[in-house]
Coordinates of C-alpha atoms and ligand atoms in Angstrom, one line a residue:
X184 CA 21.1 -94.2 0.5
X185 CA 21.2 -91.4 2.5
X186 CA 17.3 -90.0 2.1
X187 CA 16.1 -92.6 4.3
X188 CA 17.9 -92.2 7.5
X189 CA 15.2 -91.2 10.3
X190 CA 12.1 -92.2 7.7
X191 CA 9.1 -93.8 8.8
X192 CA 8.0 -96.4 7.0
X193 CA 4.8 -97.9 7.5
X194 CA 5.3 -101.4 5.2
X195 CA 1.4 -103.1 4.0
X196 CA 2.3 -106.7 3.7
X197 CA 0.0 -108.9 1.8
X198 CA -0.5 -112.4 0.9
X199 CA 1.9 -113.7 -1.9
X200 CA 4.2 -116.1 -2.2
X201 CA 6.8 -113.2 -2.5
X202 CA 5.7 -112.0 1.3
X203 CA 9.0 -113.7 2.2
X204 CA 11.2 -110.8 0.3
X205 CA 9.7 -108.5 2.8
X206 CA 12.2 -109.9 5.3
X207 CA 14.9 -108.3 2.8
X208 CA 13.4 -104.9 2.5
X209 CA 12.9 -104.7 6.4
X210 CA 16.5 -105.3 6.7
X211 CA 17.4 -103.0 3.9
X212 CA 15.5 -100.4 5.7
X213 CA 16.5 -100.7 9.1
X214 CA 20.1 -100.0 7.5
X215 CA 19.6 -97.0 6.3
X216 CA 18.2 -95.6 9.5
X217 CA 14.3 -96.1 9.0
X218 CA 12.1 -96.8 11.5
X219 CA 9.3 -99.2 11.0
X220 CA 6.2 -100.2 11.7
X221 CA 4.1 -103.1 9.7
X222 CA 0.9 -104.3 8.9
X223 CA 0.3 -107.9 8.2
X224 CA -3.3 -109.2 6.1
X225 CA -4.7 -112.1 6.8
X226 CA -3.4 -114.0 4.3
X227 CA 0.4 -112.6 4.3
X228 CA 0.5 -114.5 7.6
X229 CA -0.2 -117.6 5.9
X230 CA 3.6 -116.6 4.4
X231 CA 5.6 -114.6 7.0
X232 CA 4.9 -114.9 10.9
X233 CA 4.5 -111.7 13.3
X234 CA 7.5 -112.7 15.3
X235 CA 10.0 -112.7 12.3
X236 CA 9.2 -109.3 10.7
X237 CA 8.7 -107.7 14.4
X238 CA 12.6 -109.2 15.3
X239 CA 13.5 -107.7 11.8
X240 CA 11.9 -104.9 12.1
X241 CA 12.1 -103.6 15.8
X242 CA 8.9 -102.4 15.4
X243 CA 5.3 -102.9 16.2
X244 CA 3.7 -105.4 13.9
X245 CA -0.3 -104.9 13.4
X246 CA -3.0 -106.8 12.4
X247 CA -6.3 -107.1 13.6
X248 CA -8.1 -104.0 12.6
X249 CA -10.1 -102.8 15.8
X250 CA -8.0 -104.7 18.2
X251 CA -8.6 -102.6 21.7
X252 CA -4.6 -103.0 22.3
X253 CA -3.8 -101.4 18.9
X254 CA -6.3 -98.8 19.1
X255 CA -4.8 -97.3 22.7
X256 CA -1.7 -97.5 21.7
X257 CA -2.5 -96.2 17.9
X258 CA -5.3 -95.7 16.3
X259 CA -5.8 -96.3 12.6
X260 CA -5.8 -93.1 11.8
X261 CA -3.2 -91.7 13.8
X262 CA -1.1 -94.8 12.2
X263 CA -1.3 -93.4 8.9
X264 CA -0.3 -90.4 10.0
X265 CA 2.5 -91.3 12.1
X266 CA 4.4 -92.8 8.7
X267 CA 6.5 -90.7 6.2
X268 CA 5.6 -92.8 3.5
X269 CA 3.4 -96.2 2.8
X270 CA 5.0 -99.4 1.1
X271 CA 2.9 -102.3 0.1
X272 CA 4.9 -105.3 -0.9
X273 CA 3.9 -107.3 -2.5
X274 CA 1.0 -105.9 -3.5
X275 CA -1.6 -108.7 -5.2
X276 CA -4.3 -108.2 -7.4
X277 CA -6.4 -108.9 -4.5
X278 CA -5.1 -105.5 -3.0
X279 CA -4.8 -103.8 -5.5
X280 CA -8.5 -104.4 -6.6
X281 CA -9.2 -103.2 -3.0
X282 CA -7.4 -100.2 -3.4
X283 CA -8.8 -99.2 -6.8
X284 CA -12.5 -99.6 -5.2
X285 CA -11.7 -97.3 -2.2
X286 CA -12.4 -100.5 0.1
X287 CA -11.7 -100.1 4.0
X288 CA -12.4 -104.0 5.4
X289 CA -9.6 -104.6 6.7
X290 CA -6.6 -102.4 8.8
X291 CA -4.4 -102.3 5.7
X292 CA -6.7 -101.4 3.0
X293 CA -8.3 -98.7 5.9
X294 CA -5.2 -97.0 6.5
X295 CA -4.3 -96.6 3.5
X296 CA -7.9 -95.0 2.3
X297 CA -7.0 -92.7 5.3
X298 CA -3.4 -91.4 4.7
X299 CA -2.1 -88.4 3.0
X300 CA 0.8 -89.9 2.6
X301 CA 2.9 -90.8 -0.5
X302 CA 1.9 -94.3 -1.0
X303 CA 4.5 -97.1 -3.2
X304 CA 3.1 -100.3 -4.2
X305 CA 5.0 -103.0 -5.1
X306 CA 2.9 -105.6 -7.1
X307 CA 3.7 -109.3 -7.4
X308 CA 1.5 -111.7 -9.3
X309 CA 1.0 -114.4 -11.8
X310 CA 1.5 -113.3 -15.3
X311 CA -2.2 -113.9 -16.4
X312 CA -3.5 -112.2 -13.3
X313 CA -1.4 -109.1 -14.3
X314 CA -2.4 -108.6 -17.8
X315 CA -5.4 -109.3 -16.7
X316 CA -7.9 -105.8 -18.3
X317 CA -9.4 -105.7 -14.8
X318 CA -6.0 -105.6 -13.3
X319 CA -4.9 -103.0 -16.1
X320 CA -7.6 -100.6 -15.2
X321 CA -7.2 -100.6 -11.4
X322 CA -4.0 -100.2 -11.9
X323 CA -4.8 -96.8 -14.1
X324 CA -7.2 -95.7 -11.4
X325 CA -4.5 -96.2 -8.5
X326 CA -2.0 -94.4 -10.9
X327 CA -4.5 -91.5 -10.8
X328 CA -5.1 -91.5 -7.3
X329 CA -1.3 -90.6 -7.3
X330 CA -0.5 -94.2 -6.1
X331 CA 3.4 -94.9 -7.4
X332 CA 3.7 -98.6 -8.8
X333 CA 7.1 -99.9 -8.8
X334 CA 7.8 -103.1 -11.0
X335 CA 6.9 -105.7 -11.6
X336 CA 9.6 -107.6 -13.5
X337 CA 9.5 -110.0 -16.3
X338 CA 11.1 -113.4 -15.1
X339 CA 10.6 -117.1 -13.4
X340 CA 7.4 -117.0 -11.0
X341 CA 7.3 -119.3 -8.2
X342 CA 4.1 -121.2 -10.1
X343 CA 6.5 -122.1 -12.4
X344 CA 5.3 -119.5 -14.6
X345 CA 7.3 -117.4 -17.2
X346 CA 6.5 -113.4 -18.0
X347 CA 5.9 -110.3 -16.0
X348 CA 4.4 -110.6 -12.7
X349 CA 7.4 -111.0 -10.8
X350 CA 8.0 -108.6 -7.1
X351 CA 11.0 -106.3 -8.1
X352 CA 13.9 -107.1 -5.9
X353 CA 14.4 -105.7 -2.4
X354 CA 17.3 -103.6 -3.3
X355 CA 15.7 -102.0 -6.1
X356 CA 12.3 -101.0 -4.3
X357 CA 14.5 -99.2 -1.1
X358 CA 16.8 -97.3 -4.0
X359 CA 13.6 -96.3 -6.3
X360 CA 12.5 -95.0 -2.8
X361 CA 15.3 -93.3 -1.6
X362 CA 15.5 -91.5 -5.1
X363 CA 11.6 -90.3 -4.7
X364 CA 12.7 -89.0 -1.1
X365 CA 16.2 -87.3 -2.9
X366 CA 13.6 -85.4 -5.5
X367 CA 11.2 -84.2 -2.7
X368 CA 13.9 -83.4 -0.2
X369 CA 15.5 -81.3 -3.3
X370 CA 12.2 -79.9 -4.5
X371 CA 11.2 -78.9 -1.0
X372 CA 13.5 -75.5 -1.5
X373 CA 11.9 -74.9 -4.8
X374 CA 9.0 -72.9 -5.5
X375 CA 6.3 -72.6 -8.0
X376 CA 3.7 -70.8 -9.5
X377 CA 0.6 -72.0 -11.5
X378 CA -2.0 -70.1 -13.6
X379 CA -5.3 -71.9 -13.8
X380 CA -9.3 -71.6 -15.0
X381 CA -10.4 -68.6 -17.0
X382 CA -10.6 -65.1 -16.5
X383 CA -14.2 -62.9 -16.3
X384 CA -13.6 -59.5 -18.5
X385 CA -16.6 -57.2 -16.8
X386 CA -19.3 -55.1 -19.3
X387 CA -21.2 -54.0 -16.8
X388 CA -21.1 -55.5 -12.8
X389 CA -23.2 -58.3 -13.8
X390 CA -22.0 -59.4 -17.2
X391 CA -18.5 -60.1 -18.2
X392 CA -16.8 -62.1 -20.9
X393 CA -15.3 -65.4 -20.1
X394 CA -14.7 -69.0 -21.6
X395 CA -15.0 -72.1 -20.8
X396 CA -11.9 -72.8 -19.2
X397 CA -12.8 -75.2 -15.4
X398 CA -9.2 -75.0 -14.2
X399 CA -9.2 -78.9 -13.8
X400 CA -5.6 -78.9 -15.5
X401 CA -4.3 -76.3 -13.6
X402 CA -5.1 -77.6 -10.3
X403 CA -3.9 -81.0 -11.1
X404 CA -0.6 -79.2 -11.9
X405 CA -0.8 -77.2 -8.6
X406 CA -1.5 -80.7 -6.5
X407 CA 1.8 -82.4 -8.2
X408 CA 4.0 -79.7 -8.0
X409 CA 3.0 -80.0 -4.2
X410 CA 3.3 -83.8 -4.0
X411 CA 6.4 -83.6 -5.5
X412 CA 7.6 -81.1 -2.7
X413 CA 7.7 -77.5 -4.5
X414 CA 6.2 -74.8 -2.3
X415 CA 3.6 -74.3 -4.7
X416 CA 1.5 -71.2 -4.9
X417 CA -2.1 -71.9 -7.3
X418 CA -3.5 -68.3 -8.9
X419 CA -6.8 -69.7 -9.9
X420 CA -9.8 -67.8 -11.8
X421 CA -13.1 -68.6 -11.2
X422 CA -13.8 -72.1 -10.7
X423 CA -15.7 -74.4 -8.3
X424 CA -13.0 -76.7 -7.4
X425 CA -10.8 -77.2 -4.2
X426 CA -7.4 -77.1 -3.4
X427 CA -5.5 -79.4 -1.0
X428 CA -4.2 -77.4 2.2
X429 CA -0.2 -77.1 0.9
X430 CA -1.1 -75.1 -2.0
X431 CA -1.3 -71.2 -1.4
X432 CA -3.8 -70.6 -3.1
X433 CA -5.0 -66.8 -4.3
X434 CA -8.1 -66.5 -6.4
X435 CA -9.4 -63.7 -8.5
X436 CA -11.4 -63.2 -11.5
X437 CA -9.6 -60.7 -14.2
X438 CA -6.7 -61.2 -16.2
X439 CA -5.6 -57.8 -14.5
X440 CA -5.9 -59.1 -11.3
X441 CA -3.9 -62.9 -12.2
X442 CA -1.5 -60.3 -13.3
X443 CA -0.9 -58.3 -10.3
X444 CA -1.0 -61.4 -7.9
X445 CA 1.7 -63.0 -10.2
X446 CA 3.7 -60.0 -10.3
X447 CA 3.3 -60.2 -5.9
X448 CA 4.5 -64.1 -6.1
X449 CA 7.6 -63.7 -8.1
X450 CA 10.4 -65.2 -7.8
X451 CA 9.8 -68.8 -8.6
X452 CA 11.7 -72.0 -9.8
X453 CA 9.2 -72.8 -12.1
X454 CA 5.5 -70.6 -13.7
X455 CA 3.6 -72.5 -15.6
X456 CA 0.9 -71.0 -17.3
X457 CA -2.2 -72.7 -17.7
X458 CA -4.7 -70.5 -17.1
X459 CA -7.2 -69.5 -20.3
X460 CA -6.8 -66.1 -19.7
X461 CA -9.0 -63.6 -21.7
X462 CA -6.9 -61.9 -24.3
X463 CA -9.0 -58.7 -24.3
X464 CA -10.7 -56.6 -21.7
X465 CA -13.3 -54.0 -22.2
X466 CA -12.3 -50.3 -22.6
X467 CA -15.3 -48.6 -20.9
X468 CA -16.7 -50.9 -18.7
X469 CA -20.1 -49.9 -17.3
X470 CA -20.2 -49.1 -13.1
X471 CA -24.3 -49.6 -13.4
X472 CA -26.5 -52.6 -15.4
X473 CA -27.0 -51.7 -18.8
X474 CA -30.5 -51.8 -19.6
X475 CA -32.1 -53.4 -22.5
X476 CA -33.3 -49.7 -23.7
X477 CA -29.4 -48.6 -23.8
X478 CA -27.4 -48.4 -26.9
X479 CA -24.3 -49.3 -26.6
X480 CA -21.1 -50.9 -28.3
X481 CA -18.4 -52.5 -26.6
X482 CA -14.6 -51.5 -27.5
X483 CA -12.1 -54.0 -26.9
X484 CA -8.3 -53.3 -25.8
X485 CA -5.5 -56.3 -25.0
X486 CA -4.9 -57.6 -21.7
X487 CA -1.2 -57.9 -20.2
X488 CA 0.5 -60.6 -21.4
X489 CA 1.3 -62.3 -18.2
X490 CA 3.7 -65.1 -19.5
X491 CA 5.1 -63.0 -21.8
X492 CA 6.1 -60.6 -19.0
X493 CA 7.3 -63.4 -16.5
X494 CA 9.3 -65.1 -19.4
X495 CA 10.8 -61.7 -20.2
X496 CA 11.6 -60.5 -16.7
X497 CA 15.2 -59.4 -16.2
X498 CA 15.9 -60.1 -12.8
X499 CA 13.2 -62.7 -11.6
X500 CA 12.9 -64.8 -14.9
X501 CA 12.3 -68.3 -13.0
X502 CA 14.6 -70.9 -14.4
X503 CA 11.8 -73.1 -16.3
X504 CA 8.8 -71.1 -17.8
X505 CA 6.1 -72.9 -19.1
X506 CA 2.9 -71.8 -21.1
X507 CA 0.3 -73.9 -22.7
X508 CA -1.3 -73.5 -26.0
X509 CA -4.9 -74.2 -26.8
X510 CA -5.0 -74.8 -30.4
X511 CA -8.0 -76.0 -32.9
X512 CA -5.8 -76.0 -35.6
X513 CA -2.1 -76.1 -37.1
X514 CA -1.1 -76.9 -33.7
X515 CA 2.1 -77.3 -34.0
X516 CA 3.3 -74.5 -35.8
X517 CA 1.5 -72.3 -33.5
X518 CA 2.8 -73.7 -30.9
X519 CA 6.1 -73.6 -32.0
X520 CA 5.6 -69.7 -32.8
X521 CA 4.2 -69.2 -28.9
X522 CA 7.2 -71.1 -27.5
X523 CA 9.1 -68.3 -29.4
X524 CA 7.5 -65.5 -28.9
X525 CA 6.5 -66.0 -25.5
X526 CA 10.3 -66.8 -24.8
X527 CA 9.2 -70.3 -22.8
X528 CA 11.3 -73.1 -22.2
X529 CA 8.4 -75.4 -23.2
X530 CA 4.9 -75.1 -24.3
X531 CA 2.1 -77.4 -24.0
X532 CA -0.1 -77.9 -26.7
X533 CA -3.3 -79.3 -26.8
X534 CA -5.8 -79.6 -29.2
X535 CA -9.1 -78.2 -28.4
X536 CA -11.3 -79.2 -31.4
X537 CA -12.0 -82.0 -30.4
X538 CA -14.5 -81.6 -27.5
X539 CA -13.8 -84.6 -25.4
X540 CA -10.7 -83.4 -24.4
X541 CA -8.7 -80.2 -23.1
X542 CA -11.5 -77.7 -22.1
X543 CA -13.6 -78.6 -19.1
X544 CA -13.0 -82.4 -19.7
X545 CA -11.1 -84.4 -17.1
X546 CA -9.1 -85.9 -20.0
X547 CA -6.4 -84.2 -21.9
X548 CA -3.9 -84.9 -24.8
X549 CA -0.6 -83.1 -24.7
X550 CA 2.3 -82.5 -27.0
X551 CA 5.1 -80.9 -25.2
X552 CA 7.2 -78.7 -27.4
X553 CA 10.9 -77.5 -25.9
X554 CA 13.2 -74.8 -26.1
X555 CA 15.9 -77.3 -28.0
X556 CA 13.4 -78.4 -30.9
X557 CA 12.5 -81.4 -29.1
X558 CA 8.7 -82.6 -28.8
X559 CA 7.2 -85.1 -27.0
X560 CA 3.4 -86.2 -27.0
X561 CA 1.7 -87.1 -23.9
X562 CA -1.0 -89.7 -25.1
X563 CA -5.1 -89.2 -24.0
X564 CA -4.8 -89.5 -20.4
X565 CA -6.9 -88.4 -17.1
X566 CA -5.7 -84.3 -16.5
X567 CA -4.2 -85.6 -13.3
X568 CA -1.8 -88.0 -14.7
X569 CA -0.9 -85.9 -17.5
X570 CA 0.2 -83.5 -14.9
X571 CA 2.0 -86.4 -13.0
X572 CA 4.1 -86.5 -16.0
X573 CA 4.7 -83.1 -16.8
X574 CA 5.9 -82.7 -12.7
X575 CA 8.1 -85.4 -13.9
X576 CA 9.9 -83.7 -16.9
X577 CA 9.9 -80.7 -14.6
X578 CA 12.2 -82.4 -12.6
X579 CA 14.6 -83.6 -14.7
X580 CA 14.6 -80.3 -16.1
X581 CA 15.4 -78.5 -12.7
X582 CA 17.5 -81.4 -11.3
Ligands
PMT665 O1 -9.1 -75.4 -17.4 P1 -9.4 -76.7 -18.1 O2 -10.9 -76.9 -18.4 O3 -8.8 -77.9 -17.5 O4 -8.8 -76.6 -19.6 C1 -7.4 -76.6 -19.7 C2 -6.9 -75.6 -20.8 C3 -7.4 -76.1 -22.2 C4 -7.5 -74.2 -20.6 C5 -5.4 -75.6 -20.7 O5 -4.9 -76.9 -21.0 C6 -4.8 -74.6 -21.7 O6 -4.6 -74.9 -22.9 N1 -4.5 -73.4 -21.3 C7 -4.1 -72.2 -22.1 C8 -5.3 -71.7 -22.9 C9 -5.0 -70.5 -23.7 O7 -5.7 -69.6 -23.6 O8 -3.9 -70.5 -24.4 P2 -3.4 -69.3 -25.4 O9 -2.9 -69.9 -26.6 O10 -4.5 -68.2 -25.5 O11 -2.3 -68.6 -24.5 C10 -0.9 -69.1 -24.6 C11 -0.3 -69.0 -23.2 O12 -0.2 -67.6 -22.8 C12 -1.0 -69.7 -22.1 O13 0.0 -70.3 -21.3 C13 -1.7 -68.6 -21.4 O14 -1.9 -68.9 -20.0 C14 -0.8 -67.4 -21.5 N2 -1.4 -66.1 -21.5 C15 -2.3 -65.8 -22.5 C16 -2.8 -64.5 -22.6 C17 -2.6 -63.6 -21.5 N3 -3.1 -62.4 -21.5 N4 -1.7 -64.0 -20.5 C18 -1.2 -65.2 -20.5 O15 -0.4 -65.5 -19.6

């Protein structure tokens, strides 16, 4: 496992009967060249002591959260800063509830409400407790906070218990690790380029056509390409949201202007092409404010097609091309016909009649058509974790 070597690892450990595997993934860890630093809750030291994880570990063990010794040496903050990468095991429904709610009580639930960091959780629980609804839905809300869950298994608990609930073993949580740290370490040399929001076709300076593209979908695309490590560059029409710090990101307001900043950005790895972009422009457009007293009609002519350009480019075609299609009927087959036509490698459909999804929502409902005939539907989901799984079929693709 040759990703980890020289990783920080900040391991969370909380209080489960399945604290004591900790000792395993410490030791895992430490062989594969990480160096680590640990936070004990309350209650995991009713299960594992200080002294045996810090003489596993070889690292500073933490737990009181404004301890004057722990904030000279490190702060909170500057703890969640100092690691590469966050691992909670096991993390109980206790935790996870904690999580889910944005709590900060305690040093392990404040660090990690204070890191940018990627952060795994490893949860380990009675059966009932996980299929608890309550459980379900913090897990959702962690899963769109960008949280990765690994496990848990189906098997014997220690309550005697039979179903899922159980902590996934050691071994299993270091490799699913070193195989995030693999993707981002490979994904790091990649770049990527994302349309998003609408595009403003002027009349006059004041008035201009538009729709009602918000560029939610197209930001949450930008912000996992960029988690998952692709030098990720965001051309955004107007909107009123914000970008995290990684993303370049170049904002303008006509499809001419997306056009000529893509153009400036190529090459790429990977365009995708969410961006509502206004299919016409006006011919004439006015340089003063018409007035109500004017007469005047307004003469359309067709924008650039920017993905059909990119997708068409001879020398700086980027290996996956990717356009969306906002359909309020036969979706599929014209779908299909923009996936050919626009020469893509997949196309995105989603179905915009229905008004509590696609358009402005946060929610979205995908089907992903590709190049080989295949489709695949992404079920109703938040736009961020629709995106999460997009990122994820990106990489496949690329890898
Ligand atoms: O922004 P949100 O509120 O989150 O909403 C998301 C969305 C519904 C806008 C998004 O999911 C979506 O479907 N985007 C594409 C919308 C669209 O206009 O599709 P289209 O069928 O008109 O265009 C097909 C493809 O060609 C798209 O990838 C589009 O970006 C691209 N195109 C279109 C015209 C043009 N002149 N240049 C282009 O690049």
């Amino acid at each position: 496992m040759k990703n980890l070597k020289k990783k920080k690892i900040l391991l969370i450990i909380c209080g489960g009967i399945a604290a004591y595997k900790s000792l395993e993934t410490i030791r895992i860890l430490k062989k594969n060249g990480c160096e680590i630093k640990t936070i004990l809750t309350k209650s995991a030291k009713e299960f594992v002591t200080p002294l045996s994880i810090s003489s596993l570990s070889q690292g500073k063990v933490y737990d009181d959260l404004f301890s004057v010794e722990n904030e000279i040496e490190m702060d909170h903050i500057a703890l969640s800063r100092w690691a590469d990468l966050i691992l909670v095991e096991p993390a109980t429904a206790n935790t996870i509830s904690k999580l889910a709610k944005g709590s900060s009580e305690d040093l392990a639930s404040t660090v990690i409400l204070a890191s940018n960091k990627p952060i795994f959780l490893v949860p380990a629980m009675n059966v009932r407790m996980w299929e608890h609804a309550s459980t379900k839905e913090n897990l959702e809300i962690l899963r769109k906070y960008s949280y990765k869950i690994i496990g848990p298994e189906v098997g014997e608990m220690a309550c005697g218990e039979y179903g899922e609930g159980k902590m996934t073993e050691p071994v299993s949580v270091v490799k699913t690790i070193d195989s995030y740290l693999f993707t981002i370490s490979k994904n790091s040399k990649l770049k990527a380029l994302v349309t998003a929001g609408p595009t403003n076709e002027y009349i006059d300076p004041v008035r201009f056509i538009t729709n009602k593209s918000s560029g939610k979908q197209g930001y949450e695309l930008a912000k996992s390409l960029s988690r998952n490590g692709y030098q990720t560059t965001l051309i955004s029409g107007p909107t009123n949201l914000k970008i995290t710090d990684e993303i370049k990101i170049i904002k303008v307001e006509t499809a001419e202007q997306m056009f000529k900043e893509t153009q400036k950005n190529l090459p790429v790895d990977v365009a995708i092409f969410s961006a509502a972009v206004a299919d016409f422009k006006i011919i004439k457009k006015k340089n003063f404010k018409i007035k109500k007293s004017d007469k005047f009609t307004i003469q359309l002519e067709k924008n650039v097609d920017i993905l059909n350009y990119v997708s068409n480019h001879n020398s700086m075609r980027p290996k996956l091309v990717i356009g969306f299609a906002a359909e309020t009927n036969n979706l599929e087959d014209n779908a299909i016909k923009k996936l050919k036509n626009k020469n893509c490698d997949m196309i995105i459909a989603n179905d915009v009649s229905d008004r509590s999804i696609g358009f402005e929502s946060d929610f979205n409902e995908v089907t992903i058509f590709y190049k080989n005939d295949e489709k695949e539907k992404l079920f109703l989901k938040n736009k961020s974790l629709i995106s999460e799984e997009i990122v994820e079929r990106i990489n496949n693709q690329l890898n």
